[in-house]
Short mmCIF file of C-alpha atoms in Angstrom, two decimals:
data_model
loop_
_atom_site.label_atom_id
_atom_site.label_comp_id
_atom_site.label_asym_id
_atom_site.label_seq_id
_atom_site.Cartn_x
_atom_site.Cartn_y
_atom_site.Cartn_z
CA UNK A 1 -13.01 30.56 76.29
CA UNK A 2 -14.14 28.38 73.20
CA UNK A 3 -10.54 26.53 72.73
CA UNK A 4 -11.78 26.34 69.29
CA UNK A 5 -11.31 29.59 68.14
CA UNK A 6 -7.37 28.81 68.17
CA UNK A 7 -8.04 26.85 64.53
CA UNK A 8 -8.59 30.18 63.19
CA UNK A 9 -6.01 32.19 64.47
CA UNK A 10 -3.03 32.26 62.28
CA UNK A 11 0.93 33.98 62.94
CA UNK A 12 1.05 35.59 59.48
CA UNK A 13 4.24 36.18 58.35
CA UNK A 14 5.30 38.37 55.03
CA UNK A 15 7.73 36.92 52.54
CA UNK A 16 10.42 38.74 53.92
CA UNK A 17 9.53 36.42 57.16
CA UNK A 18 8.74 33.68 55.62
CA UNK A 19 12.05 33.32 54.23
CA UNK A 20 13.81 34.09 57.37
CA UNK A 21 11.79 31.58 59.15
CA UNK A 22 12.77 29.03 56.51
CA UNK A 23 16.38 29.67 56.87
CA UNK A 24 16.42 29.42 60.64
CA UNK A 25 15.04 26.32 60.15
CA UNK A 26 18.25 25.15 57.89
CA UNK A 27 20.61 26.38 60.51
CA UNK A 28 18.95 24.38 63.15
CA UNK A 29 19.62 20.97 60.83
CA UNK A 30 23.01 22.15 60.18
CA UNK A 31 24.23 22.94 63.27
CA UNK A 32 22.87 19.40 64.32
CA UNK A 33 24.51 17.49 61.23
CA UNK A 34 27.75 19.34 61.80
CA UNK A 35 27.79 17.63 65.53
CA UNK A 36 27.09 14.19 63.86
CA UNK A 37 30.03 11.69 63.41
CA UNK A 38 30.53 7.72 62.29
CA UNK A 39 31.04 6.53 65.82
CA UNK A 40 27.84 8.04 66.74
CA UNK A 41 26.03 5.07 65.40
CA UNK A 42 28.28 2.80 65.78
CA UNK A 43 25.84 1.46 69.10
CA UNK A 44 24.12 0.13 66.37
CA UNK A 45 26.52 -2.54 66.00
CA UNK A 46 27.28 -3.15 69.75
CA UNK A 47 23.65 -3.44 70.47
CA UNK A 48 21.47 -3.96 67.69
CA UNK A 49 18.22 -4.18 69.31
CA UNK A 50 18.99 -1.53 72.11
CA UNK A 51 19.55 0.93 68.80
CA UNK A 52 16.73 0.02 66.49
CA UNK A 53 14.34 -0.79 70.04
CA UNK A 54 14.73 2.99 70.93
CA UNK A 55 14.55 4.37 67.50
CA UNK A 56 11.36 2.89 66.69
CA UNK A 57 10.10 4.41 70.02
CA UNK A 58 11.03 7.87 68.85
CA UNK A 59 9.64 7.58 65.09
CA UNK A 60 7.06 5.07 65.46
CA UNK A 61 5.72 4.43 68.98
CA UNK A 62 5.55 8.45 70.62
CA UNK A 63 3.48 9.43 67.33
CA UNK A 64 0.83 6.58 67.84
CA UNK A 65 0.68 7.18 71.36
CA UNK A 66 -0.14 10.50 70.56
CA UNK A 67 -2.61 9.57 68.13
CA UNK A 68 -4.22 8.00 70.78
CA UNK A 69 -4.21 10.30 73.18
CA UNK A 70 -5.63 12.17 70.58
CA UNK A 71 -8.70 10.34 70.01
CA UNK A 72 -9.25 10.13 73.83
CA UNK A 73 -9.04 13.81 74.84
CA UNK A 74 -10.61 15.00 71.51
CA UNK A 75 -8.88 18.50 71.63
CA UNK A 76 -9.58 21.20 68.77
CA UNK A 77 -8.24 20.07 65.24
CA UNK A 78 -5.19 22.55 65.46
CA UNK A 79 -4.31 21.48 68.85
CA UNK A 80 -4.23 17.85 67.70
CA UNK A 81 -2.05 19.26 64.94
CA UNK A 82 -0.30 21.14 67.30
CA UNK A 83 0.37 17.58 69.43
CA UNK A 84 1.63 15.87 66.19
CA UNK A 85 3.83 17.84 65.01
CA UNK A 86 5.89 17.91 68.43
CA UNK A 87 5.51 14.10 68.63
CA UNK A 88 6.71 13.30 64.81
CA UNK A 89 10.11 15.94 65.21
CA UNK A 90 13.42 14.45 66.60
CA UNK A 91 14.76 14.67 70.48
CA UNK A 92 17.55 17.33 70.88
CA UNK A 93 20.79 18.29 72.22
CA UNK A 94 18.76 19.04 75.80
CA UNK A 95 18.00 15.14 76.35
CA UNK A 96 21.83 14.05 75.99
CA UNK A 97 22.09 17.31 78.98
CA UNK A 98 19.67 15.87 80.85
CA UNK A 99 20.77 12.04 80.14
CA UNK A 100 24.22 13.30 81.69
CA UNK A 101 22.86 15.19 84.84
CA UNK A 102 20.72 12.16 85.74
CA UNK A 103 23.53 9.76 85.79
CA UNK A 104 22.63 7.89 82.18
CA UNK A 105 23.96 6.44 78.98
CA UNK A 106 24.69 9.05 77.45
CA UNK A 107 26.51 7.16 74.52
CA UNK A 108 22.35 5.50 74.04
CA UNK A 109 21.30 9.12 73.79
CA UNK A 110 23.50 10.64 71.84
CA UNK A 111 23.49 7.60 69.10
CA UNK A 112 19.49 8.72 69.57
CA UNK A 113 19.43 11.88 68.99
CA UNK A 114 21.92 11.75 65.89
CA UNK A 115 19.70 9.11 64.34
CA UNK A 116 16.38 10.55 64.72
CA UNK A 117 18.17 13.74 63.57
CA UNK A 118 18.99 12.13 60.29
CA UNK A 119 15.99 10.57 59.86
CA UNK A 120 13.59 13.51 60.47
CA UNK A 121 14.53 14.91 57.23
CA UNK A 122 12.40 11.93 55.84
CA UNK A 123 10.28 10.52 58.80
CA UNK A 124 9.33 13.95 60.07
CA UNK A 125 7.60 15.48 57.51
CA UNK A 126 5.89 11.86 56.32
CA UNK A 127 4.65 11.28 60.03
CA UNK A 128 3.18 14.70 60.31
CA UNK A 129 1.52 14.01 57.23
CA UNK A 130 0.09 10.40 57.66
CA UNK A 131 -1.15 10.91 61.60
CA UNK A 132 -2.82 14.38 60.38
CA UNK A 133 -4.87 12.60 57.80
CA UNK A 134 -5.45 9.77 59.99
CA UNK A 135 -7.59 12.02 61.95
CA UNK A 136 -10.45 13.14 60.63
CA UNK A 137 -10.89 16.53 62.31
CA UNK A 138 -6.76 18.00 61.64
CA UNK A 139 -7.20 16.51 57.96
CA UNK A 140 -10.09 18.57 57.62
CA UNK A 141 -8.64 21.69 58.58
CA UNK A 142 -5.44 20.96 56.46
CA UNK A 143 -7.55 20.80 53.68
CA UNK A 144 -9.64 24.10 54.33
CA UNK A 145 -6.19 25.75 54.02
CA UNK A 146 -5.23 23.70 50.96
CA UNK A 147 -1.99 22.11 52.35
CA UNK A 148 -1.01 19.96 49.82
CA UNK A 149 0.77 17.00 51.39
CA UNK A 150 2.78 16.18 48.30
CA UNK A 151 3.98 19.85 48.52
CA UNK A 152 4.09 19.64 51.90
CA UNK A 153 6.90 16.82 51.89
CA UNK A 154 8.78 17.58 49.49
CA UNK A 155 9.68 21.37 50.90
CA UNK A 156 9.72 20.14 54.25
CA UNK A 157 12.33 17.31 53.20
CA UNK A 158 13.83 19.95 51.35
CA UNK A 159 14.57 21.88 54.23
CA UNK A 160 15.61 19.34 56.29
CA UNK A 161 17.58 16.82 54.26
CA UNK A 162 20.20 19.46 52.24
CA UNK A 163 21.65 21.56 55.68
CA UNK A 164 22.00 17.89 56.80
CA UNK A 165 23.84 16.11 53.89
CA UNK A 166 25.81 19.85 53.84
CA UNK A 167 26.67 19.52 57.36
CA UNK A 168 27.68 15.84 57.25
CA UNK A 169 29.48 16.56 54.12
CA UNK A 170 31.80 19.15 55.69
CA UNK A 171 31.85 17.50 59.56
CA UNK A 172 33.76 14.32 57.02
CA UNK A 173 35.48 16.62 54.43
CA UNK A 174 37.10 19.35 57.37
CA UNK A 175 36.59 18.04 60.93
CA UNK A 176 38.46 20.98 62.18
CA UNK A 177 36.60 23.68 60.55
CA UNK A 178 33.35 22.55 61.21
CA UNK A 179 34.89 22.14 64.84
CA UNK A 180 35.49 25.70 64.66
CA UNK A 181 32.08 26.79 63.44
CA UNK A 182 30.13 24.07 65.23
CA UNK A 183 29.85 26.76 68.52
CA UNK A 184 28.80 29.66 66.69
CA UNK A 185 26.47 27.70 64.11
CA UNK A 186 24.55 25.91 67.36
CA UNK A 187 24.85 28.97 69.62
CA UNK A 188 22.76 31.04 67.02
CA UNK A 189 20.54 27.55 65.99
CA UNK A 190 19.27 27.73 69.41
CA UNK A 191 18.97 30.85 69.94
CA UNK A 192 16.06 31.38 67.00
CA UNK A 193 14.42 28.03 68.35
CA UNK A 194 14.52 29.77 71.75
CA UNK A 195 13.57 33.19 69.65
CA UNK A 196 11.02 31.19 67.79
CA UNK A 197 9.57 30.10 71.59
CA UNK A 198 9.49 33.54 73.07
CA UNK A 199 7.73 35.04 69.87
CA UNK A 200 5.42 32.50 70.21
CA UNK A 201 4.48 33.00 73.49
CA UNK A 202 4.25 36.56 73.10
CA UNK A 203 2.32 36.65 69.96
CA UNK A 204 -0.17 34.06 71.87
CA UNK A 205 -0.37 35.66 74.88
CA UNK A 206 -3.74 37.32 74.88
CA UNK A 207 -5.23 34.24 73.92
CA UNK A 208 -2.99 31.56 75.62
CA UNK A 209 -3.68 33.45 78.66
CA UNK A 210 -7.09 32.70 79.08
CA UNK A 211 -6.95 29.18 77.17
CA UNK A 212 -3.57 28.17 79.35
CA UNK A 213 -5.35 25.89 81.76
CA UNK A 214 -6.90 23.89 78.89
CA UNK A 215 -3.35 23.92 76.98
CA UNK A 216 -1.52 23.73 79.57
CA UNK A 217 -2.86 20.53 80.52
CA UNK A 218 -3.16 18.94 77.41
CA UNK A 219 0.57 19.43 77.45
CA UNK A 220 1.33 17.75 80.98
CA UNK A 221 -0.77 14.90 79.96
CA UNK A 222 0.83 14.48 76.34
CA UNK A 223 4.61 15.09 77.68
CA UNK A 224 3.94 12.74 80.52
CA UNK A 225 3.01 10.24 78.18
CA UNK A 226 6.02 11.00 76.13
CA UNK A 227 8.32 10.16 79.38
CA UNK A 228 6.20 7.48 79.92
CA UNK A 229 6.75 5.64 76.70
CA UNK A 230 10.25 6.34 77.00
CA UNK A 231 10.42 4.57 80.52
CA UNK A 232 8.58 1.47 79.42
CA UNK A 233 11.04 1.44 76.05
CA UNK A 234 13.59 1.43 78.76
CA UNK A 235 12.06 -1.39 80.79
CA UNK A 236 11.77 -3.74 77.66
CA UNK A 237 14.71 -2.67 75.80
CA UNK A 238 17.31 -3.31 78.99
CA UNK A 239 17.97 -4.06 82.82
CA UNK A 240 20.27 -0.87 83.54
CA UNK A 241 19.26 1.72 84.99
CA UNK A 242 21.38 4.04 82.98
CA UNK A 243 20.25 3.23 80.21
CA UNK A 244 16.64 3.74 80.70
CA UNK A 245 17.14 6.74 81.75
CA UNK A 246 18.58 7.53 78.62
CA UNK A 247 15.67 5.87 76.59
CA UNK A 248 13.25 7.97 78.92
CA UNK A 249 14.70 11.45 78.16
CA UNK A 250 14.99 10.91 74.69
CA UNK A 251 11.66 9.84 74.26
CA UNK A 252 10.02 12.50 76.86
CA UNK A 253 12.37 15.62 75.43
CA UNK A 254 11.40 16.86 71.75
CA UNK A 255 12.79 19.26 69.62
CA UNK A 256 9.31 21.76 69.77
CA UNK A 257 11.20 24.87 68.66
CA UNK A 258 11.53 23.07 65.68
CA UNK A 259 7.92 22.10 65.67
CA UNK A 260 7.02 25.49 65.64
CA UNK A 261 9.28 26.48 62.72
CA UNK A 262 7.69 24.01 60.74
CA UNK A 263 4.44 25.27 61.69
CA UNK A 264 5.57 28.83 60.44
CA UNK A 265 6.83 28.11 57.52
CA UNK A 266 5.13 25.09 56.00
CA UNK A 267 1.72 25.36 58.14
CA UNK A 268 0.56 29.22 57.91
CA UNK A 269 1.06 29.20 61.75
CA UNK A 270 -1.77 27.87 62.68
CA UNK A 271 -2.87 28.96 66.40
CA UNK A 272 -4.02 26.01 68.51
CA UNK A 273 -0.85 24.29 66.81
CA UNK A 274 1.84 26.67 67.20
CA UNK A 275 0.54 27.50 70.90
CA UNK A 276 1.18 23.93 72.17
CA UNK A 277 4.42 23.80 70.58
CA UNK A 278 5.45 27.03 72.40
CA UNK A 279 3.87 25.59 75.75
CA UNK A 280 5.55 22.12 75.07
CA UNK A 281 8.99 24.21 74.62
CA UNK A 282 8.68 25.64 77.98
CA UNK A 283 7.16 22.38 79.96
CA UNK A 284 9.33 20.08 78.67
CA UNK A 285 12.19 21.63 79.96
CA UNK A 286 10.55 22.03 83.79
CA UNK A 287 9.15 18.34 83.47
CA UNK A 288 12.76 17.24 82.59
CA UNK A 289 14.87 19.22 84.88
CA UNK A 290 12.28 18.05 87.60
CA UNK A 291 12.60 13.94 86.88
CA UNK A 292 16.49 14.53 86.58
CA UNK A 293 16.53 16.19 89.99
CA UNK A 294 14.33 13.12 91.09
CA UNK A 295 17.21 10.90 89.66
CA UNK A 296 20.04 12.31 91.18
CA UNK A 297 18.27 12.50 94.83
CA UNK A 298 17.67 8.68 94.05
CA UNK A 299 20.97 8.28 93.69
CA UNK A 300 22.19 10.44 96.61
CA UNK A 301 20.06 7.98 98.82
CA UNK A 302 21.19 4.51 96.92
CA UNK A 303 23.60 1.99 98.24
CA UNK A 304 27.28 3.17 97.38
CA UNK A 305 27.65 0.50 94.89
CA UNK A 306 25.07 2.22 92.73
CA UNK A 307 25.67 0.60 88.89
CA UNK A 308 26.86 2.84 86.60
CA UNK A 309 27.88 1.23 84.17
CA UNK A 310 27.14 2.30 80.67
CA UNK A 311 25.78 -0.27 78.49
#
């Protein structure tokens, strides 16, 4: 099939769904702020460069890699979207998992994944924005559908920035309750991110199906690259093994259910875009479960003395 047709499929969603959409989106940032606490980012004053090293990766470095990428596979204009918009939105509570299961730092990716948390509510929105424009086809198509970027960040931001300062507010103000609701607020986050996935997929599935081998690979290639660029931020950044692990998983795991509630609610769920987010939601995991299986049989087979330590 003509992988092009995707830029003019669209997930229409009424007000009603629109709205719900929206508010999923919230919950996801508040659950995440209501995890976030002082000594999370307190690596960034036991190891400066380690900190700001791997959060420039995750803003800065995985967004112009995929704008690269971009301009070398020359996919459809909603499929580059598609690509940007998972590159540009914050790891998740599944690479601090997978950081643990493969033997890492998890203190590095935690201290991560609560920074580029914070920061999406500003960075996110802005990257999507300025890597969209920056190529010519997916500005194009934002502009046939009269996405306004000013508009664009400042609901986006919106969205993102209040369930955070909320969440932080309340995590300082009453530890214990938001303790208490912390379970039941990320319990039901994830599940519409995994809801969000599934509907997706479903909703795509007559023309995924056919276009799977073309999106599917566009995915292996981009998340690949992801890990990749999380390995070699690991390999500059420091000597321990540990802690590139950390670095890689962080880099190579993105949050693409909330990629594709973006794309539903501020996008007008555009096809070739929401499709790779629902793929990436799916691969990501398989990719990541496979490389920490790789890790831990690495580690089965190392010297007893194996390092580690967590620095």
């Amino acid at each position: 099939m003509d992988i092009g047709t995707l830029d003019s499929l669209r997930i229409v969603l009424d007000p009603i769904g629109q709205t719900g959409v929206a508010l999923a989106l919230m919950l996801v940032m508040f659950s995440v702020a209501l995890g976030l606490r002082v000594d999370d980012f307190s690596f960034l004053r036991d190891k400066p460069v380690l900190f700001l090293g791997g959060v420039f990766s995750q803003v800065v470095v995985l967004p112009f890699v995929t704008f690269l990428l971009i301009l070398a596979l020359r996919p459809a204009a909603s499929v580059a979207l598609g690509m940007i918009v998972v590159a540009c939105c914050p790891g998740g509570a599944v690479s601090n998992l997978l950081t643990y299961l493969s033997r890492g730092n998890v203190a590095a990716s935690v201290a991560l994944t609560a920074t580029s948390s914070l920061l999406a509510a500003v960075m996110t929105p802005t990257s999507i924005m300025v890597w969209s424009h920056a190529y010519e086809p997916t500005a194009t198509l934002l502009d046939s559908l009269d996405v306004s970027p000013v508009l664009f960040l400042a609901q986006t931001t919106f969205l993102l920035a209040v369930p955070l300062v909320l969440g932080m507010v309340l995590a300082a103000k009453a530890p214990d309750v938001a303790s208490r609701i912390r379970k039941r607020t990320t319990l039901l986050g994830v599940s519409v991110l995994v809801g969000v996935i599934i509907y997706g997929i479903v909703y795509f599935f007559p023309v995924l199906w056919p276009a799977l081998p073309i999106l599917g690979t566009i995915v292996v290639v981009h998340n690949a690259a992801a890990f990749a660029t999380g390995a070699l931020a690991g390999a500059v950044l420091s000597s321990l093994s540990p802690t590139r692990r950390a670095l890689t998983f962080e880099i190579g795991i993105q949050n693409s259910g909330l990629a594709l509630v973006i794309l539903l609610s501020q996008l007008q769920g555009l096809g070739g875009a929401a499709a790779i987010a629902a793929v990436w939601g799916v691969w990501h995991l398989v990719a990541g479960g496979a490389l920490a299986t790789l890790f831990w049989i690495a580690d089965r087979n190392a010297k007893p003395e194996y390092d580690i330590e967590r620095a």
